[in-house]
XYZ file of C-alpha atoms in Angstrom:
200
model
C 86.847 66.847 138.081
C 86.449 67.698 134.405
C 85.192 66.154 131.200
C 85.165 66.680 127.463
C 83.621 65.207 124.327
C 85.747 66.005 121.286
C 85.006 65.348 117.625
C 87.834 65.683 115.130
C 86.619 64.880 111.632
C 84.837 61.523 111.913
C 86.593 60.629 115.178
C 84.809 61.189 118.505
C 86.168 60.537 121.998
C 84.911 61.247 125.523
C 87.409 62.052 128.265
C 86.949 62.438 132.032
C 89.622 63.632 134.474
C 89.474 62.967 138.220
C 91.812 64.408 140.807
C 94.265 65.158 142.154
C 92.826 62.566 144.519
C 93.507 59.382 146.414
C 96.095 57.029 144.932
C 96.682 53.292 145.273
C 99.681 52.593 147.549
C 101.409 50.675 144.723
C 101.301 53.761 142.458
C 102.048 56.405 145.095
C 104.977 58.757 144.357
C 106.356 60.759 147.289
C 107.622 63.683 145.186
C 104.781 64.189 142.658
C 101.306 63.140 141.572
C 100.850 59.942 139.583
C 99.162 60.355 136.174
C 97.065 57.297 135.352
C 95.455 56.954 131.892
C 92.808 54.341 131.067
C 91.767 54.029 127.414
C 88.742 51.971 126.350
C 88.070 51.126 122.713
C 84.530 51.058 121.342
C 84.474 47.268 120.948
C 86.400 44.360 122.430
C 88.769 44.032 125.346
C 91.902 46.111 125.852
C 94.871 44.850 123.826
C 98.517 45.712 123.225
C 97.615 48.540 120.826
C 95.350 50.118 123.462
C 98.128 49.936 126.071
C 100.541 51.585 123.619
C 98.074 54.448 123.150
C 97.650 54.797 126.926
C 101.421 55.106 127.394
C 101.739 57.774 124.660
C 98.849 59.813 126.139
C 100.247 59.392 129.683
C 103.747 60.562 128.709
C 102.378 63.543 126.755
C 100.143 64.657 129.636
C 102.678 64.014 132.414
C 105.047 66.576 130.918
C 102.289 69.232 130.939
C 100.829 68.655 134.426
C 102.462 70.408 137.400
C 102.475 67.133 139.331
C 104.996 68.333 141.967
C 102.263 70.510 143.518
C 100.307 67.413 144.574
C 102.634 64.673 145.857
C 101.159 61.310 146.888
C 98.001 61.831 144.822
C 96.716 60.625 141.444
C 95.305 62.372 138.400
C 93.146 59.757 136.684
C 92.246 60.138 133.009
C 89.521 57.923 131.511
C 89.112 57.976 127.727
C 86.307 56.247 125.833
C 86.423 55.893 122.045
C 83.005 56.629 120.517
C 83.941 56.469 116.819
C 87.267 56.083 115.029
C 87.525 57.806 111.657
C 91.324 58.235 111.816
C 93.709 60.220 114.016
C 92.359 58.588 117.174
C 95.423 59.057 119.409
C 95.701 62.755 118.498
C 92.010 63.240 119.346
C 92.538 61.454 122.693
C 95.486 63.698 123.651
C 93.610 66.869 122.658
C 90.454 65.766 124.528
C 92.595 65.020 127.597
C 94.078 68.531 127.495
C 90.591 70.090 127.377
C 89.373 67.836 130.213
C 92.420 68.806 132.332
C 91.579 72.480 131.727
C 87.943 71.829 132.663
C 89.068 70.087 135.873
C 91.359 72.994 136.796
C 94.442 70.772 137.065
C 97.582 73.001 137.279
C 99.583 72.795 134.025
C 102.951 74.113 132.808
C 101.575 74.518 129.280
C 98.826 73.233 127.013
C 99.447 70.366 124.609
C 98.190 69.716 121.075
C 98.702 66.460 119.203
C 98.757 66.278 115.399
C 98.635 63.079 113.323
C 100.027 62.972 109.777
C 101.095 60.504 107.112
C 103.929 60.733 104.605
C 103.173 58.618 101.528
C 105.778 56.964 99.312
C 105.367 59.724 96.671
C 106.309 62.355 99.286
C 102.782 63.673 99.947
C 102.277 64.841 103.536
C 98.662 64.615 104.787
C 97.482 66.033 108.112
C 94.686 64.353 110.111
C 94.465 61.311 107.808
C 91.373 59.124 107.496
C 91.490 55.394 108.266
C 91.825 54.680 104.502
C 94.808 57.033 104.204
C 96.420 55.448 107.275
C 95.919 51.951 105.844
C 97.397 53.094 102.507
C 100.462 54.475 104.319
C 100.953 51.163 106.164
C 100.776 49.148 102.921
C 103.158 51.312 100.883
C 106.874 50.746 101.174
C 108.704 54.004 101.992
C 105.738 55.661 103.735
C 105.177 56.553 107.392
C 102.584 57.618 109.964
C 103.693 60.271 112.466
C 102.315 61.697 115.721
C 103.642 64.957 117.181
C 102.658 66.556 120.486
C 103.486 70.273 120.809
C 103.524 72.531 123.857
C 101.859 75.940 123.770
C 104.700 78.196 124.962
C 107.478 77.625 122.417
C 105.632 75.233 120.039
C 108.363 72.643 120.698
C 107.751 68.922 120.155
C 107.451 67.235 123.572
C 106.601 63.730 122.317
C 106.453 61.934 119.010
C 105.778 58.502 117.573
C 106.699 57.271 114.094
C 105.846 54.072 112.242
C 107.462 53.445 108.868
C 110.278 55.046 106.903
C 110.637 58.795 106.306
C 113.515 60.979 105.070
C 114.924 63.802 107.196
C 113.610 66.403 104.725
C 110.055 64.992 104.777
C 110.176 64.649 108.555
C 111.042 68.338 108.878
C 108.273 69.245 106.409
C 105.779 67.193 108.441
C 106.879 68.892 111.706
C 106.464 72.361 110.155
C 102.976 71.535 108.833
C 101.997 69.963 112.152
C 103.194 73.073 114.047
C 100.842 75.266 111.981
C 97.979 72.857 112.698
C 98.854 72.877 116.424
C 98.478 76.689 116.455
C 94.877 76.216 115.263
C 94.263 73.626 117.986
C 95.549 76.042 120.664
C 93.241 78.760 119.252
C 90.361 76.259 119.459
C 91.181 75.593 123.145
C 91.070 79.327 123.893
C 87.694 79.650 122.129
C 86.179 76.669 123.984
C 87.358 77.824 127.419
C 86.250 81.432 126.746
C 82.770 80.162 125.791
C 82.598 77.940 128.881
C 83.419 80.789 131.276
C 81.156 83.299 129.493
C 78.232 80.859 130.041
C 79.133 80.361 133.699
C 79.217 84.137 134.327
């Protein structure tokens, strides 16, 4: 089992990973482990938006976990939002990756998620605040983008886009997000190195 509390700007999430462990018969897969993500917002009951976030986090993590090593088991990920200052889904994915590392779950590669907005004037902003996200939603010809990168080749393994963006601006956003992902991977290495130096 592993856990992590991650703050990214004004956004804070807590993540706990359990397993590989017992799985419900309805979710059991005979050839690999089932990855089950439960996301809880700070206030209110779970809604459609929460389920959409769960699915994105689940798909991003499933590609990284070596689930074939543990058939007929479940890796359960519980995420609790503490404060949302923007870029919540990216913070959830990154916290999940750190919690998986803390739990010692076998992984093909690490993952880093970057959130960005492309405004109507062509400005690309990484890790936008809630105000910047709201501005992007209101403007015609703007978009919010999520990219998840893997650590080996820095390839995009999952993405989500809302709004309208040109091919040129999309490529610019991917390039900027890749550079930011490199910093996230460096942060992972620093955190894990500190954890093991304290344990020794």
